[in-house]
Coordinates of C-alpha atoms (C1' of nucleotides) in Angstrom, one line a residue:
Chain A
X1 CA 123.7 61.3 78.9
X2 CA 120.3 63.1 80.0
X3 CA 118.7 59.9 80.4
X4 CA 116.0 58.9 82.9
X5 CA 118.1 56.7 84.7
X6 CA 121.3 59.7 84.5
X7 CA 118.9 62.1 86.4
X8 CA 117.9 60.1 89.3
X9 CA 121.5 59.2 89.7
X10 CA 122.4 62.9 90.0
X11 CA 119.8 63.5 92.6
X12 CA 120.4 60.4 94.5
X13 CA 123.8 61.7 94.6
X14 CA 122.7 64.5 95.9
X15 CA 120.5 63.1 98.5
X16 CA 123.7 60.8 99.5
X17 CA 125.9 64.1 99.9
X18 CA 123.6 65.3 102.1
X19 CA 122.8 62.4 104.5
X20 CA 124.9 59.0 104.3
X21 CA 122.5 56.7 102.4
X22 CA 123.0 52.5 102.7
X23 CA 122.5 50.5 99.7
X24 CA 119.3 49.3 100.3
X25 CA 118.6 53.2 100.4
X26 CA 120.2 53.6 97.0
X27 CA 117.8 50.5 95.7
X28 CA 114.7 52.2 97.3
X29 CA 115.6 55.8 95.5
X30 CA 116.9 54.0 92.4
X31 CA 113.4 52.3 92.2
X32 CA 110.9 55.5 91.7
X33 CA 111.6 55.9 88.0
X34 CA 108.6 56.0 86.3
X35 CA 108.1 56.9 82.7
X36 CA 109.7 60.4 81.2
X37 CA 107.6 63.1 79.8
X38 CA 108.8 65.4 76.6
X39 CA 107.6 68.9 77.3
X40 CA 107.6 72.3 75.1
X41 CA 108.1 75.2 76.6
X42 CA 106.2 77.4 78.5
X43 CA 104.2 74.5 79.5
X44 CA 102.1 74.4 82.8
X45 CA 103.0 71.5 85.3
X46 CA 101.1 72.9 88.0
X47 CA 98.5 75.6 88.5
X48 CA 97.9 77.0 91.4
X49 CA 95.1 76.2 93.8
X50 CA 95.0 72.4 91.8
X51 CA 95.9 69.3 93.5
X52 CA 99.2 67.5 92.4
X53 CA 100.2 64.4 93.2
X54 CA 103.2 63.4 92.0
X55 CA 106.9 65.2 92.2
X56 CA 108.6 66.2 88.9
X57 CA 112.4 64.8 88.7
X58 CA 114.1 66.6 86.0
X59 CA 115.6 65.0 83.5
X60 CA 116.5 67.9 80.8
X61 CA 115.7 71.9 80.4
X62 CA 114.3 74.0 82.8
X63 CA 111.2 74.2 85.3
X64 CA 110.8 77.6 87.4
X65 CA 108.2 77.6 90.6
X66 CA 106.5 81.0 90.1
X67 CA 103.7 83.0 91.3
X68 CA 101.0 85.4 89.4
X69 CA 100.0 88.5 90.8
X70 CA 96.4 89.3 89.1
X71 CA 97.9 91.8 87.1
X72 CA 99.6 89.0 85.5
X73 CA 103.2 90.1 85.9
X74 CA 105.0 87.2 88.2
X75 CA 108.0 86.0 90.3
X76 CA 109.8 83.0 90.1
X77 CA 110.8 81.4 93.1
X78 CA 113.0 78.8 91.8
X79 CA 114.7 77.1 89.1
X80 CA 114.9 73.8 88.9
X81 CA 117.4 71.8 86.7
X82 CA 118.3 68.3 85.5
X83 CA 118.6 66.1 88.6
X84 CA 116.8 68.0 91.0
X85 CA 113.7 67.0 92.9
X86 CA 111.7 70.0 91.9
X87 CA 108.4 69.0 94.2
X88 CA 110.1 67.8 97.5
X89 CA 107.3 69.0 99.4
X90 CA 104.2 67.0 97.7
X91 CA 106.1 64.4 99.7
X92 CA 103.5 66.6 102.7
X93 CA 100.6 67.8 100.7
X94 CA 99.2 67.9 97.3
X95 CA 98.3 71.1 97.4
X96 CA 100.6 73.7 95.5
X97 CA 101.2 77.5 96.7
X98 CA 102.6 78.3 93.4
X99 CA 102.6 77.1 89.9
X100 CA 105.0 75.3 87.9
X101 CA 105.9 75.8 84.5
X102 CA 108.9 75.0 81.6
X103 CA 111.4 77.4 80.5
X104 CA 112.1 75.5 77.5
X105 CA 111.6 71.8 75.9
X106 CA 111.9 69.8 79.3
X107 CA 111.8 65.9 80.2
X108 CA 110.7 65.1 84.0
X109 CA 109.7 62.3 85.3
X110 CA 106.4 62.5 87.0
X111 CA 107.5 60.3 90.9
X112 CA 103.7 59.7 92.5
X113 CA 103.6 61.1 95.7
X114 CA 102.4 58.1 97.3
X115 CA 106.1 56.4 96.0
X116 CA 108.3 59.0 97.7
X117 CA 106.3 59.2 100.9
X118 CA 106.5 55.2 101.2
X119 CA 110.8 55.5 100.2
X120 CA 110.8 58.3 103.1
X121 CA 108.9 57.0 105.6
X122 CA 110.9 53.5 105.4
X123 CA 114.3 54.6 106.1
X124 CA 115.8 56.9 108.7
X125 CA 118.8 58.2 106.6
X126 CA 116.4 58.6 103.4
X127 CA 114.4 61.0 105.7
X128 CA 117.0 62.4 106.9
X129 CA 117.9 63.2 103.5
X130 CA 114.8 64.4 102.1
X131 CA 115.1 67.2 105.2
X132 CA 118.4 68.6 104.2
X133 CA 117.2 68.6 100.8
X134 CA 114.4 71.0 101.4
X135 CA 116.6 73.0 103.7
X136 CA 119.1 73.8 100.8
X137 CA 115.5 74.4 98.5
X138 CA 115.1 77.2 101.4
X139 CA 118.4 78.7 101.6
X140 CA 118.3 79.1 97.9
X141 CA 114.9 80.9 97.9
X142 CA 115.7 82.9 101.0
X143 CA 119.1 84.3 99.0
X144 CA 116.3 85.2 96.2
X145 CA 114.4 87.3 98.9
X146 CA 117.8 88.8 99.8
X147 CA 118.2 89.5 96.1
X148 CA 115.0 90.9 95.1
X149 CA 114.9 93.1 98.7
X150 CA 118.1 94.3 98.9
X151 CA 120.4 94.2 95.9
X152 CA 121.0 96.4 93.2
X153 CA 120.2 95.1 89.4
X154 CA 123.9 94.2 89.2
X155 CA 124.3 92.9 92.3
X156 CA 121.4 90.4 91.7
X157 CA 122.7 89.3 88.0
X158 CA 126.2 88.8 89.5
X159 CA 124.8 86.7 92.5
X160 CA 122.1 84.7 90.3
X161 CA 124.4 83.7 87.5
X162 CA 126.9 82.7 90.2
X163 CA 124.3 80.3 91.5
X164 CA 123.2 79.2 88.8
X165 CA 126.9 78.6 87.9
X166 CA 127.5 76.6 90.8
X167 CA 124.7 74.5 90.5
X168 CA 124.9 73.4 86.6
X169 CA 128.3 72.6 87.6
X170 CA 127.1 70.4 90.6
X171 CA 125.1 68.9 88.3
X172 CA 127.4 67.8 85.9
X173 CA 125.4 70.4 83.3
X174 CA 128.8 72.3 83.0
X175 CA 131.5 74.1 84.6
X176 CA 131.3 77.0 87.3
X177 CA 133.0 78.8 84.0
X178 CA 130.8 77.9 81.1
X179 CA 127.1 76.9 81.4
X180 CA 124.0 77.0 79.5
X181 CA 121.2 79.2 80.8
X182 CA 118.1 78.1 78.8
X183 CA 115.8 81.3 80.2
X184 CA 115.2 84.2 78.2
X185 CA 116.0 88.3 79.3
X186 CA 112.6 88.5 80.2
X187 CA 112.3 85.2 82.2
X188 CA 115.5 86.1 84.2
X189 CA 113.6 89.0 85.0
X190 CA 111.0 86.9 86.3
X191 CA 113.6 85.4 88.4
X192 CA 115.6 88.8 89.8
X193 CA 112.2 91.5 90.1
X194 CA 113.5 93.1 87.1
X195 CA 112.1 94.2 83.7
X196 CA 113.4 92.4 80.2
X197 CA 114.8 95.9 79.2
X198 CA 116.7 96.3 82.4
X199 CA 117.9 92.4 82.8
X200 CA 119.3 93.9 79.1
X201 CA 120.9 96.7 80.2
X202 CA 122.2 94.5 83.4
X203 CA 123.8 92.2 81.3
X204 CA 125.3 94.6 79.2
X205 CA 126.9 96.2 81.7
X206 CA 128.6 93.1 82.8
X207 CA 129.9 92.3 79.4
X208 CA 131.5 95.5 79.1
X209 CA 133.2 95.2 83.0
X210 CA 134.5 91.6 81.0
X211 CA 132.6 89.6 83.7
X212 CA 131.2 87.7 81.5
X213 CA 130.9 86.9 78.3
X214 CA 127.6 85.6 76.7
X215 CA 126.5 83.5 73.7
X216 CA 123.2 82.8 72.8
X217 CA 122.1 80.7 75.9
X218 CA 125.9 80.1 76.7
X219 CA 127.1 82.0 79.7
X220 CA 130.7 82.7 80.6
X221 CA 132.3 83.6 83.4
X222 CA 135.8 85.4 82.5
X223 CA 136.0 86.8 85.6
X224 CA 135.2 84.4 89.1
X225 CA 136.4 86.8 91.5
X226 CA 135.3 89.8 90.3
X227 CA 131.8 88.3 89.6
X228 CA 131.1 87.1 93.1
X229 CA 132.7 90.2 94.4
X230 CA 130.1 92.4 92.7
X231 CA 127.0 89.9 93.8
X232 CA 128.2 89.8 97.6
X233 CA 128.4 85.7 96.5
X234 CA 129.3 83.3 98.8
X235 CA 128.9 80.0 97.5
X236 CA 128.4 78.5 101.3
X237 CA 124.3 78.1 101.5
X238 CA 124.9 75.6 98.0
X239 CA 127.3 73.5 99.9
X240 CA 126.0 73.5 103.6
X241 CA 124.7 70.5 104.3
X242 CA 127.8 68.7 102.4
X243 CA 129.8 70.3 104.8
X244 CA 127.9 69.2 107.6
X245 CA 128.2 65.6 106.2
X246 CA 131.7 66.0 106.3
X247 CA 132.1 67.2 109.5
Chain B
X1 CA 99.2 82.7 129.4
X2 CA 102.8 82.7 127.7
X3 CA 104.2 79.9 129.6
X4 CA 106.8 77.5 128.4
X5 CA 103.6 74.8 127.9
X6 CA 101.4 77.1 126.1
X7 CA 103.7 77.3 123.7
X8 CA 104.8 74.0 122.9
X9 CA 101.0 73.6 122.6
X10 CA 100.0 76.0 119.9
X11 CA 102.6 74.5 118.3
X12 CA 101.8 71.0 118.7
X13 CA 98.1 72.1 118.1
X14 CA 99.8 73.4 114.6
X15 CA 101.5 70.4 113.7
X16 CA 98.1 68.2 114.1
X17 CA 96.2 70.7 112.3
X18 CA 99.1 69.8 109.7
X19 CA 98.9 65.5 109.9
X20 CA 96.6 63.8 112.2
X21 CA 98.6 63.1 115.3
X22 CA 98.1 60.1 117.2
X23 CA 98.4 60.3 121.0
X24 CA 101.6 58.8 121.9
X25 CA 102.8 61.5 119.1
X26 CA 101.6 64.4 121.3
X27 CA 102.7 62.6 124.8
X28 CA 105.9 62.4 122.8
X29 CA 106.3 65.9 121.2
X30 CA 104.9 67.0 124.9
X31 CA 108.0 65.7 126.7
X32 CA 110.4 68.0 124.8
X33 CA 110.7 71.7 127.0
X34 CA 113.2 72.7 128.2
X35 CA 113.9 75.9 130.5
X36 CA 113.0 78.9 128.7
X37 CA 115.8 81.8 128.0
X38 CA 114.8 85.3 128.1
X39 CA 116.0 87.4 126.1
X40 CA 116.6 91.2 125.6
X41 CA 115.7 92.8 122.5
X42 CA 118.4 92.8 119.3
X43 CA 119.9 89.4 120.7
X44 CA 121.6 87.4 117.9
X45 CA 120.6 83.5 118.8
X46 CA 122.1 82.3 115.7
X47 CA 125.1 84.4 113.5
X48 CA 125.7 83.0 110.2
X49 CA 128.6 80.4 109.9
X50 CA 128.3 79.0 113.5
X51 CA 127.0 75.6 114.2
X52 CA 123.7 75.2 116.3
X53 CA 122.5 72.4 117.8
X54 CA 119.3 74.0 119.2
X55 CA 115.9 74.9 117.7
X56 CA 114.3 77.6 118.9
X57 CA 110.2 77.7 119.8
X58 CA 109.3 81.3 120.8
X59 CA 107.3 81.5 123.7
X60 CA 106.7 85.5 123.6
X61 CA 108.3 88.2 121.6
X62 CA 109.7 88.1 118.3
X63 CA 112.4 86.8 116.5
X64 CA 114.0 87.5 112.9
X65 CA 115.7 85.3 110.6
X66 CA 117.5 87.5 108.3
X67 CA 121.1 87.4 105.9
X68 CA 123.3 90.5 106.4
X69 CA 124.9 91.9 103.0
X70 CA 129.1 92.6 103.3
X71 CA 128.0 96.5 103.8
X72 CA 125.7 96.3 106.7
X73 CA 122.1 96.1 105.3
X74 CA 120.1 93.4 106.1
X75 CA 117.3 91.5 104.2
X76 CA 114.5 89.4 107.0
X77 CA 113.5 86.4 105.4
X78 CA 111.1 85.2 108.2
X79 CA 109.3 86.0 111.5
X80 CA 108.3 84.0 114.0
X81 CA 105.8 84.0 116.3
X82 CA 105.0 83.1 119.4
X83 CA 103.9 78.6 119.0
X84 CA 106.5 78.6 116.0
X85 CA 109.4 76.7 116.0
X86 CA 112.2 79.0 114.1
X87 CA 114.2 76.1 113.2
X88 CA 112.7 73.1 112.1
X89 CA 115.4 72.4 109.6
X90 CA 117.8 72.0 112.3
X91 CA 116.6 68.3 111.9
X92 CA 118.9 68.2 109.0
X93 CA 121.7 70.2 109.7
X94 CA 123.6 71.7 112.7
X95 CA 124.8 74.8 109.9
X96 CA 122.8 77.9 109.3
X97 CA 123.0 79.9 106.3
X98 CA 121.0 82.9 107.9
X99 CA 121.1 84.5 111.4
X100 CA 118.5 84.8 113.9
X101 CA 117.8 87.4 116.4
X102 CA 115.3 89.0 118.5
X103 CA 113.6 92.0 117.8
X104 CA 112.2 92.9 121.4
X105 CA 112.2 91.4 124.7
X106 CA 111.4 87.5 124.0
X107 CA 111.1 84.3 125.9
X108 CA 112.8 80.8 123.9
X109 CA 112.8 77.4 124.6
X110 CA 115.7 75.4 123.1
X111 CA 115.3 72.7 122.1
X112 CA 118.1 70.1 120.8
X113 CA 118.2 69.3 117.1
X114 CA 118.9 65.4 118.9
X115 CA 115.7 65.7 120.4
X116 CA 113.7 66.7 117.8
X117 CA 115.2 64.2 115.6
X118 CA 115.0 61.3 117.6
X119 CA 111.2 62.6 118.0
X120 CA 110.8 63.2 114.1
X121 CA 111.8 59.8 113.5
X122 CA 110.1 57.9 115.8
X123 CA 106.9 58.3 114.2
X124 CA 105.7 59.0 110.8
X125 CA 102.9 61.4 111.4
X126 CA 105.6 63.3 113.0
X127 CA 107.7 62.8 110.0
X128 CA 104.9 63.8 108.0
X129 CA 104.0 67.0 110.5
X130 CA 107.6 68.2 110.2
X131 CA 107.7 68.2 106.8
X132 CA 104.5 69.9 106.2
X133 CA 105.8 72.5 108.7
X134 CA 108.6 73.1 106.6
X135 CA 106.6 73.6 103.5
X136 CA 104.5 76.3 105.6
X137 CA 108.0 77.7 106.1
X138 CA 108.5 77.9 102.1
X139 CA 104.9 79.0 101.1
X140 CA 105.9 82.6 103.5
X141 CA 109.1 82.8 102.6
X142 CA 107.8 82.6 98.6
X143 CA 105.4 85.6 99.5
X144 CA 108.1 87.4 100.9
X145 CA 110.2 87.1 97.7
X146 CA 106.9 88.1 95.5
X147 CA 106.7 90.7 97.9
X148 CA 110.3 92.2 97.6
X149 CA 110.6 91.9 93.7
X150 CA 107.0 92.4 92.3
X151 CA 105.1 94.7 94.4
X152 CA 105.5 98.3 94.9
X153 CA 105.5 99.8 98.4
X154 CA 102.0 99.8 99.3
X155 CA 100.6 96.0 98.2
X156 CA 103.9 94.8 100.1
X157 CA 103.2 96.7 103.3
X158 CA 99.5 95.3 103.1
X159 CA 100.2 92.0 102.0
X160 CA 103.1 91.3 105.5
X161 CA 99.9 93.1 107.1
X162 CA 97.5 90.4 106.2
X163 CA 99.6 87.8 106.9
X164 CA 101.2 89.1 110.5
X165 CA 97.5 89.0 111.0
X166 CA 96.7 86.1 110.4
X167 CA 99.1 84.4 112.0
X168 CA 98.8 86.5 115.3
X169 CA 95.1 85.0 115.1
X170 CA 96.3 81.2 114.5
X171 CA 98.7 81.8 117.2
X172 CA 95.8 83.0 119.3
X173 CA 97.8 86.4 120.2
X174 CA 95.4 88.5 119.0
X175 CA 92.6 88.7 116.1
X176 CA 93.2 89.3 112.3
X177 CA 91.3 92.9 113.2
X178 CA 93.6 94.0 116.2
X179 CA 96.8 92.6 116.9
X180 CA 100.2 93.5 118.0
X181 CA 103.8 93.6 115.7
X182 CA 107.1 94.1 117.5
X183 CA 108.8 95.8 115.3
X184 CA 110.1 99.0 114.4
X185 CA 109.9 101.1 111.4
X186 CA 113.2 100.1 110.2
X187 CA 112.6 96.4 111.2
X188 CA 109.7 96.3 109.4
X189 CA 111.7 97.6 106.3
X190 CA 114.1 94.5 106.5
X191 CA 111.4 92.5 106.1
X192 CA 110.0 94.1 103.3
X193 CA 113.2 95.5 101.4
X194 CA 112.8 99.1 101.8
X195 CA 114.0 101.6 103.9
X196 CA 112.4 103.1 107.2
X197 CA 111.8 106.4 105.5
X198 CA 109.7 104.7 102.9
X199 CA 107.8 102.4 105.6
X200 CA 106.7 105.5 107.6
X201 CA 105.4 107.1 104.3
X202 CA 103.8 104.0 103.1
X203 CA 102.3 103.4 106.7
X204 CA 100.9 107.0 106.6
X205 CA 99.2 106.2 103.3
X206 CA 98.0 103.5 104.5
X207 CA 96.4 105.3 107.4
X208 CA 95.0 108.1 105.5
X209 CA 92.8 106.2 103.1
X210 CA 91.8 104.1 106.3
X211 CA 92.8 100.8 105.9
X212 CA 95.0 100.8 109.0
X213 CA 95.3 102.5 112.6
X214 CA 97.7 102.3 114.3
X215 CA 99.0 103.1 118.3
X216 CA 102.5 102.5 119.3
X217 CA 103.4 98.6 118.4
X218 CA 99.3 98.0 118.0
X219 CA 97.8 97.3 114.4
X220 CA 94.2 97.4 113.7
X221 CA 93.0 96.7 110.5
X222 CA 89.8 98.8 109.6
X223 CA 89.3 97.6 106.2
X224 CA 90.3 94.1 106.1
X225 CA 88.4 93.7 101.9
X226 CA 90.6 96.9 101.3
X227 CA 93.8 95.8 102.6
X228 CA 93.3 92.5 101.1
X229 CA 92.9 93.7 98.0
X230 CA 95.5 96.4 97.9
X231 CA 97.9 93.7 98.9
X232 CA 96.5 90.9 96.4
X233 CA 96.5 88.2 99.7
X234 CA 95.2 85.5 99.4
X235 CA 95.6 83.6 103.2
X236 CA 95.4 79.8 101.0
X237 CA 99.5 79.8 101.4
X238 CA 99.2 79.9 105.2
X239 CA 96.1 77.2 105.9
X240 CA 97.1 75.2 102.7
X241 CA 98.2 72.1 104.6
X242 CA 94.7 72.3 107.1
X243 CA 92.9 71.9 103.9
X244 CA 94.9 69.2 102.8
X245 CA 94.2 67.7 105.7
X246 CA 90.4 68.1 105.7
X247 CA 90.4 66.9 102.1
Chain C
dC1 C1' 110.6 84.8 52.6
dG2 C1' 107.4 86.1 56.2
dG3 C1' 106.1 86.0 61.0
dA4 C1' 106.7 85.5 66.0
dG5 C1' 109.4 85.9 69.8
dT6 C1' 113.6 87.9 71.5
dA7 C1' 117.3 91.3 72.0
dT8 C1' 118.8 96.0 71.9
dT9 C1' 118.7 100.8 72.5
dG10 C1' 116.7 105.6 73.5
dA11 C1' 113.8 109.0 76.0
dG12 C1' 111.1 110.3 79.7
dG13 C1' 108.8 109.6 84.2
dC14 C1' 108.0 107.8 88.8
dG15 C1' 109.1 105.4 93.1
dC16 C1' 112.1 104.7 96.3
dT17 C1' 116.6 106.2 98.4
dT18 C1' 119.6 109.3 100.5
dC19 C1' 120.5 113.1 103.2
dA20 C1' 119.0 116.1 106.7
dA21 C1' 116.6 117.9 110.6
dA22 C1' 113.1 118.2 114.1
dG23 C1' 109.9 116.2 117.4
dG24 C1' 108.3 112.3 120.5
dC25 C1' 109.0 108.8 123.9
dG26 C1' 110.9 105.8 127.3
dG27 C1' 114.9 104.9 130.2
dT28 C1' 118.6 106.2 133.2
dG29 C1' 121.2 108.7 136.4
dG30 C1' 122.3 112.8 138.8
Chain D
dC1 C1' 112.0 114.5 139.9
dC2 C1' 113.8 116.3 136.1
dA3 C1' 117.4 116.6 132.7
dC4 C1' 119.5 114.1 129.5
dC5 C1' 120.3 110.6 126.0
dG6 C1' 119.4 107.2 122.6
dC7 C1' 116.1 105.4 119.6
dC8 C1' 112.2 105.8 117.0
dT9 C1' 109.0 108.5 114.2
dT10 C1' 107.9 112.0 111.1
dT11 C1' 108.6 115.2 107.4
dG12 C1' 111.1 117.7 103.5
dA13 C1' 114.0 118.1 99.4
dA14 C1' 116.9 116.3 96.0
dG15 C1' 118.8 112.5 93.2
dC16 C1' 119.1 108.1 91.0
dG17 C1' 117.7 103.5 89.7
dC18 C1' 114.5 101.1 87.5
dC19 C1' 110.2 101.2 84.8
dT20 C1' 107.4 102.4 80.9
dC21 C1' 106.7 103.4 76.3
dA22 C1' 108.5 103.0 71.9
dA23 C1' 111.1 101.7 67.8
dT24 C1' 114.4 98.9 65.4
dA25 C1' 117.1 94.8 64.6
dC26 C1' 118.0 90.0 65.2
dT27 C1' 117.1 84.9 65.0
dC28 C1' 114.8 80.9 64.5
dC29 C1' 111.5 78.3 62.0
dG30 C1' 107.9 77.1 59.0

DNA sequence: CGGAGTATTGAGGCGCTTCAAAGGCGGTGG
DNA sequence: CCACCGCCTTTGAAGCGCCTCAATACTCCG
């Protein structure tokens, strides 16, 4: 199932929801695999200020894009989950603004720069892609922004798990209804500008309104509506550019 | 000075600073103006939802792309400056997930997303440029996000400081030490997540242990290692692709 | 069975918001 | 030319949301 070869399916998938890829396209993509990497948790793909020169495909787990403040407390600025493209940009520059790091045990697959800058550069639909692709990377960060600058603690829980819900599901990790979530209080704090104690508190607050319900790492949504009511959640910016394809 | 060639040249200055351009790239990108719009202040260029089949490169003024919340309030999750091109994702789709508007009296060019991406793809420095732009784009946008969920009041206000300054400099509008921001109180608050009351407080602080000065829309910086250091900037994440380049 | 990391809960404090009001400044029209 | 109006800035006072500190319980794993 969480094979190698499964996870660049899901994100060539991806790709061809975004832009209408031909065959020879699909070959190209379906070509980059390169050997898979078992890695424990809270393990460092990139630093900061280090050159990087490959792009991380992930296979299984959980990666989040972060940045330290010198106190050491930090912000993630994404999560990245099996079959997405977690370094679309080294496909510009080696250089990294922020750091890279594993949630939990996590298999990528380490695709050389070099590789997806040839696959780009050699088709116009495959570039084409590779755009849209880091334009729904940005909406997704700039609904983070939106989050951390102007919604309350519930607000952001509600609007994160329902993204995170949409996207396991797009993903074929799960349903919008029942997902695994393989981050801890405090690393969902990471993610929303909160403290552990008060992602605690947050998520207790949603149990009790029988939003959700949640198991160990197993989230569930009881309550769709009410959920994305109570983050302001409009699933749209996830889906923009397959709705562009099919228009 | 501001003229519709100036600044399609700061930004095509910007995009060879990002991958070496070759000349027919810059005769190319040259032949792109069109007539430039003016623009009163609190125009919406882009409202959420609507297609757009135009990018936008500011010639004067300033614009805001921001995402409106169901009860009114607003989160900014970019400025841009006169030489940058507000949309460069356009390329990949004609659907916005944010809005886009002015924040004072500003002069546009529009330029059509067909253009751009017949220009994008005729060349792969282009390509190349375009996407290194975009990860420009994501490098600010992740400060922002740091900004709204891990800094208090004060390092935020000094860290969009430094960078406005900054990038008034790279634009040539003005020097890292003197330069002038377009916004208002409450503006500047949707940029940063809090409210106009706690901007004018945090301003005065800012003031009084002489970091800052400022006169009506004009910001000096008096203590740049200060302000610097009060807002942990570090100006990598906005020349991190020049380096790349000069590596 | 012991230890480390995580979850949970309480108490107290601070930073930012909200509400409110007054003053400044530029623009517009009588 | 001045009176007026809207927007912005500035300041105060009070309240609340989230943080900090702290203690206990849980769970996984060796």
């Amino acid at each position: 199932m969480l094979s190698t070869r499964w996870a660049l399916e899901t994100f060539i998938g991806r790709l061809a929801a975004l832009s209408p890829l031909t065959p020879d396209d699909v070959e190209a993509l379906s070509a980059l695999t390169i050997e898979p990497v078992r890695l424990r948790g809270n393990f460092d793909i990139i630093t900061p200020g280090q050159e990087f020169h490959d792009a991380c495909l992930i296979v299984s787990g959980l990666v989040a894009r972060f940045i330290q403040l010198r106190d050491g407390r930090r912000q993630f600025t994404a999560f990245h989950m099996p079959g997405d493209l977690a370094d679309i940009h080294r496909v510009a520059t080696p250089l990294a603004g922020s750091s890279l790091q594993t949630l939990c045990t996590t298999t990528i697959v380490r695709v050389p720069a070099t590789q997806l800058k040839a696959v780009a550069l050699a088709s116009p639909t495959i570039t084409h892609a590779f755009f849209a692709y880091a334009a729904v990377d940005a909406a997704v960060l700039a609904q983070w922004a939106v989050n951390a600058g102007r919604r309350d603690a519930q607000s952001r829980m509600a609007h994160f798990l329902c993204e995170v819900a949409i996207r396991s599901e797009q993903s074929g990790q799960g349903s919008r209804e029942e997902f695994i979530l393989e981050a801890s209080q405090g690393q969902i704090g990471d993610a929303l500008g909160l403290t552990s104690v008060h992602v605690n508190r947050t998520l207790k607050a949603l149990r009790q309104s029988n939003a959700i319900s949640i198991d160990g790492r197993i989230i569930r949504i009881l309550n769709w509506p009410l959920l994305a009511a109570h983050g302001d959640f409009d699933e749209g910016y996830l889906q923009l550019l397959e709705q562009a394809r099919a228009a």
